[in-house]
Coordinates of C-alpha atoms and ligand atoms in Angstrom, one line a residue:
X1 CA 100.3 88.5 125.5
X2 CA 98.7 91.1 123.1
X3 CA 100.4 94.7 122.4
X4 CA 98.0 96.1 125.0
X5 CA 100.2 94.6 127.8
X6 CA 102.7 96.7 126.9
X7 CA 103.6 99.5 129.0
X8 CA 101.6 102.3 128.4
X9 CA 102.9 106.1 128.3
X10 CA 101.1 109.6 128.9
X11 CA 100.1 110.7 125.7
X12 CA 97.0 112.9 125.5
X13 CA 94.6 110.1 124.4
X14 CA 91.6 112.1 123.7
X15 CA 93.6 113.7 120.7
X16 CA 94.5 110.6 119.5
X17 CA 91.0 109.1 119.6
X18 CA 89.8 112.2 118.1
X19 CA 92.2 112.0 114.9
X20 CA 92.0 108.3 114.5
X21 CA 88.0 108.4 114.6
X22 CA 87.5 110.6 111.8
X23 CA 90.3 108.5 109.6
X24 CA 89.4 107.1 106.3
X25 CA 91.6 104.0 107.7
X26 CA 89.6 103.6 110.6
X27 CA 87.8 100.2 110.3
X28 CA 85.6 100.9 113.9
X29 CA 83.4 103.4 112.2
X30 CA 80.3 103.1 113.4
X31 CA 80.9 101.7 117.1
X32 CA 81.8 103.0 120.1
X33 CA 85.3 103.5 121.1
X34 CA 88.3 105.1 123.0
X35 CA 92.0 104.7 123.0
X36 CA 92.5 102.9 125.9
X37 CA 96.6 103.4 125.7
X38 CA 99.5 103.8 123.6
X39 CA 102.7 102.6 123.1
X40 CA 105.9 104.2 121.6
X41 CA 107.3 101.4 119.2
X42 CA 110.3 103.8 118.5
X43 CA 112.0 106.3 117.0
X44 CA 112.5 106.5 113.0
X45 CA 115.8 107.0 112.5
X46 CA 117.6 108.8 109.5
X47 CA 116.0 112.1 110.5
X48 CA 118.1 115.1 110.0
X49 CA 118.6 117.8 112.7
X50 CA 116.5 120.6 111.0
X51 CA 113.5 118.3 110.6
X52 CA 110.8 116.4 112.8
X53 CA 111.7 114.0 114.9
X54 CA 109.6 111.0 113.7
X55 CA 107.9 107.6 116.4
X56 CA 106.1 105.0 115.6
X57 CA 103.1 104.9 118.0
X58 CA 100.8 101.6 118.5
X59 CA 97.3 103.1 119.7
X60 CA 95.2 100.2 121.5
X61 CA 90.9 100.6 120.5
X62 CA 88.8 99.7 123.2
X63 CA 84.9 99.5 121.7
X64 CA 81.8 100.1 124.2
X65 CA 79.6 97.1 122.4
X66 CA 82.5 94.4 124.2
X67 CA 84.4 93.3 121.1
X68 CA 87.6 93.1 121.5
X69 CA 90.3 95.5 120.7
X70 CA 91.8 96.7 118.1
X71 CA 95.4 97.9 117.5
X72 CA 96.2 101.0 114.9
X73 CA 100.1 102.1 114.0
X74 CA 100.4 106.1 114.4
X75 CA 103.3 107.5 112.6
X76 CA 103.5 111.0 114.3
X77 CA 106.1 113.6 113.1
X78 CA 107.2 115.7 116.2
X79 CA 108.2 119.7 115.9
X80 CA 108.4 122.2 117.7
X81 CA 107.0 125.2 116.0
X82 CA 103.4 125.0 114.0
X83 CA 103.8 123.8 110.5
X84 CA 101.1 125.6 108.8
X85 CA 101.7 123.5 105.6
X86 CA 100.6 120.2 108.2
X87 CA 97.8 121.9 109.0
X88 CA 95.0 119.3 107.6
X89 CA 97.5 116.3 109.6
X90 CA 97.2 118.0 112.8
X91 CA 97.2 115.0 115.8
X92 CA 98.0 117.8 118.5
X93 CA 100.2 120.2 121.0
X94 CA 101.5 118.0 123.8
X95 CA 104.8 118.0 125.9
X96 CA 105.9 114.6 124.6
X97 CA 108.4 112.8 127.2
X98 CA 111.1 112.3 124.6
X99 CA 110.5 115.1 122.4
X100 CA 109.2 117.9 124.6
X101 CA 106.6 120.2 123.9
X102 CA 105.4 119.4 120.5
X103 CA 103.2 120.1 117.4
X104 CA 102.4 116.7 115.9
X105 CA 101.0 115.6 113.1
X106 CA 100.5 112.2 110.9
X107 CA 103.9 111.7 109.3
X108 CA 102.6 109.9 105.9
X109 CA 101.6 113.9 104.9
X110 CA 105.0 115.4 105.8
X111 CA 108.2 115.1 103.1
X112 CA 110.5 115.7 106.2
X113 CA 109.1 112.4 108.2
X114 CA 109.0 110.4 105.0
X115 CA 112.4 110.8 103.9
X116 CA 113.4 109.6 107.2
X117 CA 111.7 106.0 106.3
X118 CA 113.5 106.2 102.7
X119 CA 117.3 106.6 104.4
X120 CA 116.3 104.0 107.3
X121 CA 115.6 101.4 104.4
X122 CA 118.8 102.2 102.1
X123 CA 120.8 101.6 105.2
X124 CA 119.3 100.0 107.9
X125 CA 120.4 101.1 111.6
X126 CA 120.1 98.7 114.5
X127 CA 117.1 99.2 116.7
X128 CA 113.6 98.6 117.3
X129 CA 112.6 99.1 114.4
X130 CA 114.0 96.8 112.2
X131 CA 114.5 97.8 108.4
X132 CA 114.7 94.8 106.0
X133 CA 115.8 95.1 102.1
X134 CA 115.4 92.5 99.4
X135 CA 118.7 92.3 96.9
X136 CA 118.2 94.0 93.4
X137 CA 116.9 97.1 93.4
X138 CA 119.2 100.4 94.6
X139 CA 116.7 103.0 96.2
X140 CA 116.5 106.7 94.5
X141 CA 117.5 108.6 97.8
X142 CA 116.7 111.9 96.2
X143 CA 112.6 111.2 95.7
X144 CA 110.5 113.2 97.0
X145 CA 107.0 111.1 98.7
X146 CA 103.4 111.8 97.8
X147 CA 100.6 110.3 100.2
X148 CA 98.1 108.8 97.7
X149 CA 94.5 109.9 98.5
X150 CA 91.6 108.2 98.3
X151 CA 89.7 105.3 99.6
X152 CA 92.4 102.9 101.9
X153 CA 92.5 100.6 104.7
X154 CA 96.2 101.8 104.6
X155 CA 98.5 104.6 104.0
X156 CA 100.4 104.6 100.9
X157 CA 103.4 107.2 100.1
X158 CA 104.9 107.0 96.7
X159 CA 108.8 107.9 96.7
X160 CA 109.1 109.7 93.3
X161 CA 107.8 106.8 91.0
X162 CA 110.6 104.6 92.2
X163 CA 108.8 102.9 94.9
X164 CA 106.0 102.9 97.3
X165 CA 105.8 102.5 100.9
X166 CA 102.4 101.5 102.3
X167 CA 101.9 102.3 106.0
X168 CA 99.8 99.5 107.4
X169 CA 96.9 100.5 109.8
X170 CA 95.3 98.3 111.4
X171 CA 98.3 95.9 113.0
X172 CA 98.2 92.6 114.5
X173 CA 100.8 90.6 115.8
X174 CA 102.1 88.1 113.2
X175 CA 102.9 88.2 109.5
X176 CA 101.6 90.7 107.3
X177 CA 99.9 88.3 104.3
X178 CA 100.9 90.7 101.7
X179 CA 104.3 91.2 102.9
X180 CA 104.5 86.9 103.0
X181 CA 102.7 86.7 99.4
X182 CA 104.4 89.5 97.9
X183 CA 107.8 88.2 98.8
X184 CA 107.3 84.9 97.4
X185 CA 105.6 85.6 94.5
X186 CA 108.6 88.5 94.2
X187 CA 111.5 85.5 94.6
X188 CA 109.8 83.7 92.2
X189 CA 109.5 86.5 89.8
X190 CA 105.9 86.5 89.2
X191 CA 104.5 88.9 86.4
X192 CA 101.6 90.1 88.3
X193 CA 102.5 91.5 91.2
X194 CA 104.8 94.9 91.9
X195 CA 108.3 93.7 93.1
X196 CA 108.6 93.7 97.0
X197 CA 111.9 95.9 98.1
X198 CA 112.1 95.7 101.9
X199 CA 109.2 96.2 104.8
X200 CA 109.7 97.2 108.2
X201 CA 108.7 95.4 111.4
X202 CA 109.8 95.5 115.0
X203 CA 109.0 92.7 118.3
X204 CA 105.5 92.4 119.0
X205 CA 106.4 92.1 123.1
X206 CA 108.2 94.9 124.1
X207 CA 108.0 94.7 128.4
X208 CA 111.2 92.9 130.4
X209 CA 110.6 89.4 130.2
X210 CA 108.3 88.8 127.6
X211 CA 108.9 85.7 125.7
X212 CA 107.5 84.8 121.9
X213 CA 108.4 85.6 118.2
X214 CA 105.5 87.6 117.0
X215 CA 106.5 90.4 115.2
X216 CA 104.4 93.3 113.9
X217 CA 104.8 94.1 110.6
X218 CA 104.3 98.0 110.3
X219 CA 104.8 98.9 106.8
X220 CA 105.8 97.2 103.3
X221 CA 108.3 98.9 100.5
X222 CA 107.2 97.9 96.6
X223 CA 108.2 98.8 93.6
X224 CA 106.4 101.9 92.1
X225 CA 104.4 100.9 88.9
X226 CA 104.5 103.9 87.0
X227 CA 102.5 103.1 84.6
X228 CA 99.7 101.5 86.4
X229 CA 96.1 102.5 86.0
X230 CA 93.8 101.6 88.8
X231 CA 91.6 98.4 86.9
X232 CA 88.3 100.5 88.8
X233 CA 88.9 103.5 87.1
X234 CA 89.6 102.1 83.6
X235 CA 86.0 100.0 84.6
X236 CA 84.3 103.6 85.2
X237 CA 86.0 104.7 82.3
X238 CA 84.7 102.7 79.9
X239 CA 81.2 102.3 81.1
X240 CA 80.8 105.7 80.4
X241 CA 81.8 105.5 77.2
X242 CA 79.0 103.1 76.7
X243 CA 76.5 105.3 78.3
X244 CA 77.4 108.6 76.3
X245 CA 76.8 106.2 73.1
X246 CA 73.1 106.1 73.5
X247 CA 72.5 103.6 70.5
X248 CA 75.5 101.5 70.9
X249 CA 75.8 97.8 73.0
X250 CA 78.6 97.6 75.3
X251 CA 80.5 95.3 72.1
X252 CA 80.3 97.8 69.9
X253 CA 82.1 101.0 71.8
X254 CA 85.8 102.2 71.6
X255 CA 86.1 101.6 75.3
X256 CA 85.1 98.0 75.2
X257 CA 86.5 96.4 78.7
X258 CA 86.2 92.7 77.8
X259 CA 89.3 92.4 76.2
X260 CA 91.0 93.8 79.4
X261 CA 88.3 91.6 81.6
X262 CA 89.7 88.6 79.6
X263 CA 93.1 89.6 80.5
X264 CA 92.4 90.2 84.2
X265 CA 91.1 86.6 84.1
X266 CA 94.2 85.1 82.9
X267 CA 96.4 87.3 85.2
X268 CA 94.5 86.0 88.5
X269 CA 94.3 82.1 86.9
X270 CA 98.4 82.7 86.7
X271 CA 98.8 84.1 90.1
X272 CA 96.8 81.7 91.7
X273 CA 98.6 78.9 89.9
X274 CA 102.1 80.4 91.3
X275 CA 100.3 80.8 94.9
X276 CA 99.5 77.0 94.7
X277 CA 103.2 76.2 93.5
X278 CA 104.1 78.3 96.5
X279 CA 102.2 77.8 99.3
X280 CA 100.8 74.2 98.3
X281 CA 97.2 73.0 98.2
X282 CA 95.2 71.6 100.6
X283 CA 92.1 69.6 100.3
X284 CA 88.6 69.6 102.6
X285 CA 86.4 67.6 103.0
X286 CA 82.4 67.7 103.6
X287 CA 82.6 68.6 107.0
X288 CA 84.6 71.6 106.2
X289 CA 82.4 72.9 103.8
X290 CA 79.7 72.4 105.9
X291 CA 81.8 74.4 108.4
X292 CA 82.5 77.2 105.8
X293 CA 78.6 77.2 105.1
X294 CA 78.2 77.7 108.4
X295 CA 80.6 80.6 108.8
X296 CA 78.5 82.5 106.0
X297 CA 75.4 81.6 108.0
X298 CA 77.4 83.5 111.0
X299 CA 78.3 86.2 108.7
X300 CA 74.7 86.9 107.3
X301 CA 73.5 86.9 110.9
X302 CA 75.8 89.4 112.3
X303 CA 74.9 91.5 109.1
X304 CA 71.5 91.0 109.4
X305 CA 71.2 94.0 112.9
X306 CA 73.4 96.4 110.8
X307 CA 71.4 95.9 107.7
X308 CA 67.6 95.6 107.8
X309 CA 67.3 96.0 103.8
X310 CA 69.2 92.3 104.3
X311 CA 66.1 90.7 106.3
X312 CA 63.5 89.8 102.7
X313 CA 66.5 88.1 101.0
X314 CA 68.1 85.9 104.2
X315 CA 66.5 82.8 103.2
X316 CA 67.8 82.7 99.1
X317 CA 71.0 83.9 101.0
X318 CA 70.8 80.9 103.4
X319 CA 69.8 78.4 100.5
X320 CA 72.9 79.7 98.5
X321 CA 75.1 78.9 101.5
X322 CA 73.2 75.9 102.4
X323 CA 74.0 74.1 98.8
X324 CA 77.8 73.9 100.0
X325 CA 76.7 71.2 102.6
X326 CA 76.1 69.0 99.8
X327 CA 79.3 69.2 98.4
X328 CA 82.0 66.0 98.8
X329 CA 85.4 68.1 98.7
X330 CA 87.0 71.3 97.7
X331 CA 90.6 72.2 97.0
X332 CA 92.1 75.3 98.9
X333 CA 95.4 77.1 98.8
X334 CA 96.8 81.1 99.2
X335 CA 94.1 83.0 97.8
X336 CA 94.0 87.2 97.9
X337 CA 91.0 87.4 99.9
X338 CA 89.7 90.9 99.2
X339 CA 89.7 91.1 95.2
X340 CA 88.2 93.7 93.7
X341 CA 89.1 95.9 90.7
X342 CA 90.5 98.5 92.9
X343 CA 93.4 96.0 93.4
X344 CA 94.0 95.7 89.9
X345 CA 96.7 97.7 88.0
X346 CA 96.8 97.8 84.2
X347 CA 100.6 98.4 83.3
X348 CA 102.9 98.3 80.2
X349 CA 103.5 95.2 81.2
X350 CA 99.9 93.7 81.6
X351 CA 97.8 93.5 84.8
X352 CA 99.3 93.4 88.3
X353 CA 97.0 92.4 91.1
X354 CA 97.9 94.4 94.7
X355 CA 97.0 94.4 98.1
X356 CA 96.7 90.7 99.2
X357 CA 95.8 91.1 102.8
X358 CA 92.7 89.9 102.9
X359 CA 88.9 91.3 104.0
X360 CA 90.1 94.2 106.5
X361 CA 87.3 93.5 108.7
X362 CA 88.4 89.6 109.0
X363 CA 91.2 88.6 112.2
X364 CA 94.4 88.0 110.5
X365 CA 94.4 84.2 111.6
X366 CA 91.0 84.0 109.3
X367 CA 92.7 85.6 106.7
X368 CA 96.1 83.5 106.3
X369 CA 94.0 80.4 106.3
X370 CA 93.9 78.8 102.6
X371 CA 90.5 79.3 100.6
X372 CA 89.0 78.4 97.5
X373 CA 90.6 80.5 94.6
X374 CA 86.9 80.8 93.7
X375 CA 86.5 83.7 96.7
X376 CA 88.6 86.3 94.7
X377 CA 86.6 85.1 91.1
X378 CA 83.5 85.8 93.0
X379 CA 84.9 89.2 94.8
X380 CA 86.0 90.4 90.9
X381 CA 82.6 89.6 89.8
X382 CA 80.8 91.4 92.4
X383 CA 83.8 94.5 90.7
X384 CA 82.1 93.8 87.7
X385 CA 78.8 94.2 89.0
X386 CA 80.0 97.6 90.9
X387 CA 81.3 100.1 88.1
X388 CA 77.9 100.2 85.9
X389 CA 75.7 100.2 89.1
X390 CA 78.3 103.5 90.2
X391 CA 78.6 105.3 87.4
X392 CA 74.5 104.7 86.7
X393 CA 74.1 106.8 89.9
X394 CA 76.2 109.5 89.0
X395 CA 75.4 110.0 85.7
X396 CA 73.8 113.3 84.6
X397 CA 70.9 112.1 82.7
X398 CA 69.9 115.9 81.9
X399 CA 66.5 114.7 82.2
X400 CA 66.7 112.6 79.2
X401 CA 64.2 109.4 80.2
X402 CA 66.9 107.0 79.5
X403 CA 67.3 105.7 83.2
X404 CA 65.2 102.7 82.8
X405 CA 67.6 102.1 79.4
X406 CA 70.8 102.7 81.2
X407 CA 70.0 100.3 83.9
X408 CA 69.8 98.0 81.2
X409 CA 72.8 98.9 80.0
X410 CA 74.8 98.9 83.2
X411 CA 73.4 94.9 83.4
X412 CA 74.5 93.8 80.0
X413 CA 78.3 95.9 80.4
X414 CA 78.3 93.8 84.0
X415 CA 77.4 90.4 82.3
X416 CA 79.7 90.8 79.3
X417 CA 82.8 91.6 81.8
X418 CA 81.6 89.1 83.9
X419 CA 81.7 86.6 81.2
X420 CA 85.1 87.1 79.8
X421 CA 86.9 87.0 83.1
X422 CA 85.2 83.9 84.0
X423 CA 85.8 82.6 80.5
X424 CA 89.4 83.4 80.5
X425 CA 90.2 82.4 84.2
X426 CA 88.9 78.8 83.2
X427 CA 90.5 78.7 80.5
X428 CA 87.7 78.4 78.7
X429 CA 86.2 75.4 79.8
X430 CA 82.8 75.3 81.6
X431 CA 83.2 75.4 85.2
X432 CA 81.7 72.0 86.6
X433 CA 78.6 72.1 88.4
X434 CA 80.7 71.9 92.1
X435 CA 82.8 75.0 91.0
X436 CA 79.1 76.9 90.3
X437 CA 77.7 76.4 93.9
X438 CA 81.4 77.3 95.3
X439 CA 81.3 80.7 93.6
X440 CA 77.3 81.0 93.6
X441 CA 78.3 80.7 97.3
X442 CA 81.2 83.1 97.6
X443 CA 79.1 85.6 95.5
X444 CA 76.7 86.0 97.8
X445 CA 79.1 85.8 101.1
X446 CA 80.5 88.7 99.4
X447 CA 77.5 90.7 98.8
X448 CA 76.3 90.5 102.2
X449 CA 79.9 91.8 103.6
X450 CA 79.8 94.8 100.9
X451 CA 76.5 95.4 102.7
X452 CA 78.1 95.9 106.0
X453 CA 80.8 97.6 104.6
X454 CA 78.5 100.0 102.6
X455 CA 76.2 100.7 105.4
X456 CA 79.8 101.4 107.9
X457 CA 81.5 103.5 105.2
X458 CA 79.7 104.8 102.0
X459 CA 75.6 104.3 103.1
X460 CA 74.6 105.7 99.7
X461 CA 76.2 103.0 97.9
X462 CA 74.6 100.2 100.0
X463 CA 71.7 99.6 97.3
X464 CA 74.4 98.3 95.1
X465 CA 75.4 95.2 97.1
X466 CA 71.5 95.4 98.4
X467 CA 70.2 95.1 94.8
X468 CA 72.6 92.6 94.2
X469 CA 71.1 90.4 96.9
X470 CA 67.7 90.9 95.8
X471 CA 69.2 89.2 92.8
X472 CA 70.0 86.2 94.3
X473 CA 66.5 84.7 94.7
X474 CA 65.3 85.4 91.0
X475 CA 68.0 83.5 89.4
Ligands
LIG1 N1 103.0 99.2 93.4 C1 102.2 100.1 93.1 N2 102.5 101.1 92.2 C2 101.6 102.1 92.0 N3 100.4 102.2 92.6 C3 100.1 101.3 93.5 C4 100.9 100.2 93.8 N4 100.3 99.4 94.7 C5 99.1 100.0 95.0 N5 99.0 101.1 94.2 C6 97.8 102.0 94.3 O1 97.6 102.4 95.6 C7 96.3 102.1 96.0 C8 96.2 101.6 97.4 O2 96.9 100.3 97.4 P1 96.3 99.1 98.2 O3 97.4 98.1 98.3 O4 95.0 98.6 97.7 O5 96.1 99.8 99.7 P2 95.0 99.6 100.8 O6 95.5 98.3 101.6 O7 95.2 100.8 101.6 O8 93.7 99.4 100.2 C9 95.7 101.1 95.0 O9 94.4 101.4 94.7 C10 96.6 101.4 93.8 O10 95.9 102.4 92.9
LIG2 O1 90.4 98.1 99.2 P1 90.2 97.6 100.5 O2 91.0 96.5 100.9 O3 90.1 98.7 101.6 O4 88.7 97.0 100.4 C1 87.5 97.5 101.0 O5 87.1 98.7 100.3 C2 86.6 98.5 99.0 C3 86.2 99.9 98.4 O6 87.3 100.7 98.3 C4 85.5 97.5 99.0 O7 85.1 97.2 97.6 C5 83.8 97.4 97.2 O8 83.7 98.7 96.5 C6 84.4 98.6 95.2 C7 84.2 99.9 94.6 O9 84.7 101.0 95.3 C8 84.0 97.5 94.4 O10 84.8 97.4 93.2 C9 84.1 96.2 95.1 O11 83.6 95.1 94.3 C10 83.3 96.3 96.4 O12 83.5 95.1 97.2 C11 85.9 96.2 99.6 O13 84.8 95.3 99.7 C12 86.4 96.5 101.0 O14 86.9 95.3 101.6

């Protein structure tokens, strides 16, 4: 039984199809779709009578090309007079059949909806929506929430800077993976990650007579890290540094990042140690590498139609993937699955790492499964890689001839960064020859999904996981 069993109720589909297709969160881009239905999950309680009323809805996305569907959460904030200052989070006018005629409009941009959520967590009604609190930290009531903009798979709403409530998108039934990780690696008082405070999550079946104990897990509540800097941004920073020092190698600048690279390294060997404590370790054998070679061979195929620039490179690609056949056995455990810089944080307090659901693109079965810890080293490389290629392209050269110097540059800033993570994840030991076709492998498995995900969501960045690629063969 999937959420698209569940009843379905009028609601103007169209306008939901229409504000959901043009959503940064949207992972369907590029294919045809239509909301096919929609389900009330229920009403957020602690509203106050001179604000919205605020529901939970569950849109169901059927795509044209046959796969299957997709569910999305849509928190909707419910008036009934235009609220000009909503105007950019505008869903619709309907006559909605518990709230009348309506103006609606994303909740995560209205203060009114999201204090709702904050007073539903510090005291948590009975309902359908069920509110859950971890012990130790006393919610500030009187914050005030800020959407954070920008590039997400999900909706995050900061509460002041006392704690942060990320709306999750896309939802399947089952455990959230970075509600599950950040709540054990928050029990066991992990440095490196922000401290989980509640989530919310109500029955996945919701018609008479439904049996089974998914739930869906709508929405997590962390601890604000106030004085985080996104790791991507401190990347950017300091490879411009670099480049605005014409003369100067990427060792001998102010904004140096292989001190923090080394750091980062450290931070992820630790978490990955506490995930293993955790979760335990598992070990494969040949046949399951051979299997995950030949899920990479899959992956590269099904990229291969959506990315022609992939076609000249497929066989170094396949040859990378192939050299995991020959391997006897491989350790797996917990991993993060999507790492990138944009899920580090640099605080006061050292680097946290955030976010640990896992390749958006990937069914959440795929992504609870354990994996080598050598998929995230490879998916911080590939970051590495990322910020000089980035800022290279934006950079206002004034005409000065120094492109073919920059691009230069941007390598050796990637290979020193490179180089000190690696060096500090391993403690400084050379990785055996095994552990160099694993993340030789997972390098390239990454590439080809940044491709795809490139070419779907930024297709003027695609040359950077392209070029990438093309790099594969010549070393
Ligand atoms: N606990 C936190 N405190 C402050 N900022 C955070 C925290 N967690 C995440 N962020 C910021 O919010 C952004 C989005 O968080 P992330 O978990 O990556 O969301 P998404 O799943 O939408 O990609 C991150 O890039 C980071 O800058
Ligand atoms: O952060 P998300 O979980 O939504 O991850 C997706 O989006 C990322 C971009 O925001 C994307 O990361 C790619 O671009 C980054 C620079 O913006 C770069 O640092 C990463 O190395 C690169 O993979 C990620 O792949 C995607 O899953």
């Amino acid at each position: 039984m999937t959420p698209a069993d569940q009843t379905p109720e009028a609601r103007p589909l169209e306008l939901l199809a229409a504000y959901v297709g043009k959503a940064r969160w949207f992972g369907g881009k590029g294919r045809p779709f239509r909301v096919t239905g929609s389900r009330r999950l229920g009403e957020v309680p602690g509203c106050v009578p001179e604000g919205p009323r605020v529901a939970l809805e569950l849109v169901t996305i059927g795509y044209d090309d046959g796969g299957p569907e997709d569910y999305y959460q849509l928190p909707l904030a419910f008036y009934a007079e235009p609220q000009e200052r909503l105007e950019h989070a505008l869903v619709g006018a309907w006559t909605d059949e518990e709230f009348g005629p309506s103006h609606v409009y994303d909740a995560v941009h209205d203060r009114e909806a999201m204090a709702c959520w904050l007073r539903s967590f510090a005291d948590p009604p009975e309902g359908p929506l069920r509110f859950h609190r971890m012990p130790g930290h006393e919610l500030d009531l009187e914050s005030r929430s800020t959407l954070f903009s920008g590039e997400q798979s999900n909706s995050s709403v900061a509460f002041g800077d006392d704690s942060l409530l990320k709306v999750f998108r896309r939802i399947t039934p089952g455990v959230n993976p970075d509600i599950a990780v950040h709540e054990v690696l928050t029990r066991a008082g992990s440095e490196h990650v922000p401290a989980l405070y509640g989530w919310l999550e109500c029955p996945a079946l919701g018609a008479e007579g439904e049996t089974g104990d998914d739930v869906l897990h709508l929405a997590m509540l962390q601890q604000f890290l106030r004085t985080a800097t996104d790791g991507w941004e401190l990347a950017l920073a300091s490879v411009r540094n670099l480049f605005a020092e014409g003369d100067l190698r990427a060792d001998e600048v102010g904004g140096d990042f292989a001190g923090e690279s080394a750091r980062l390294g450290q931070a992820l060997a630790e978490v990955h140690h506490s995930l293993a404590e955790h979760f335990g370790t598992e070990r494969r054998t040949r046949a399951d590498l051979v299997g995950l070679a030949d899920a990479m061979d899959r992956r590269l195929d099904e990229a291969l139609p959506v990315v022609p620039g992939l076609e000249p490179h497929a066989a170094d690609l396949r040859r990378a993937f192939d050299a995991l056949r020959g391997l006897d056995e491989v350790v797996v455990q917990r991993v993060h699955g999507d790492l990138h810089l944009g899920q580090t944080l640099r605080t006061v307090r050292g680097w946290k790492i955030v976010d640990f659901e896992g390749e958006p693109a990937k069914p959440l079965t795929e992504r609870m499964l354990p994996d080598s810890p050598w998929r995230d080293v490879a998916g911080m490389l590939r970051s590495f890689d990322y910020a000089p290629r980035v800022v290279e392209r934006t950079w206002d050269d004034d005409g000065d001839g120094a492109t073919e110097q920059r691009a230069y540059r941007a390598a050796e800033w990637a290979e020193r960064n490179r180089t000190a993570f690696l060096t500090a994840y391993a403690s400084g030991r050379d990785l055996t020859s095994a552990e160099e076709t694993l993340l030789a492998a997972y390098v390239a498995d990454k590439a080809v999904y940044e491709t795809v995900y490139e070419t779907r969501n930024r297709p003027s960045w695609v040359g950077i996981p392209l070029e990438a690629v093309a790099r594969i063969g010549v070393s």
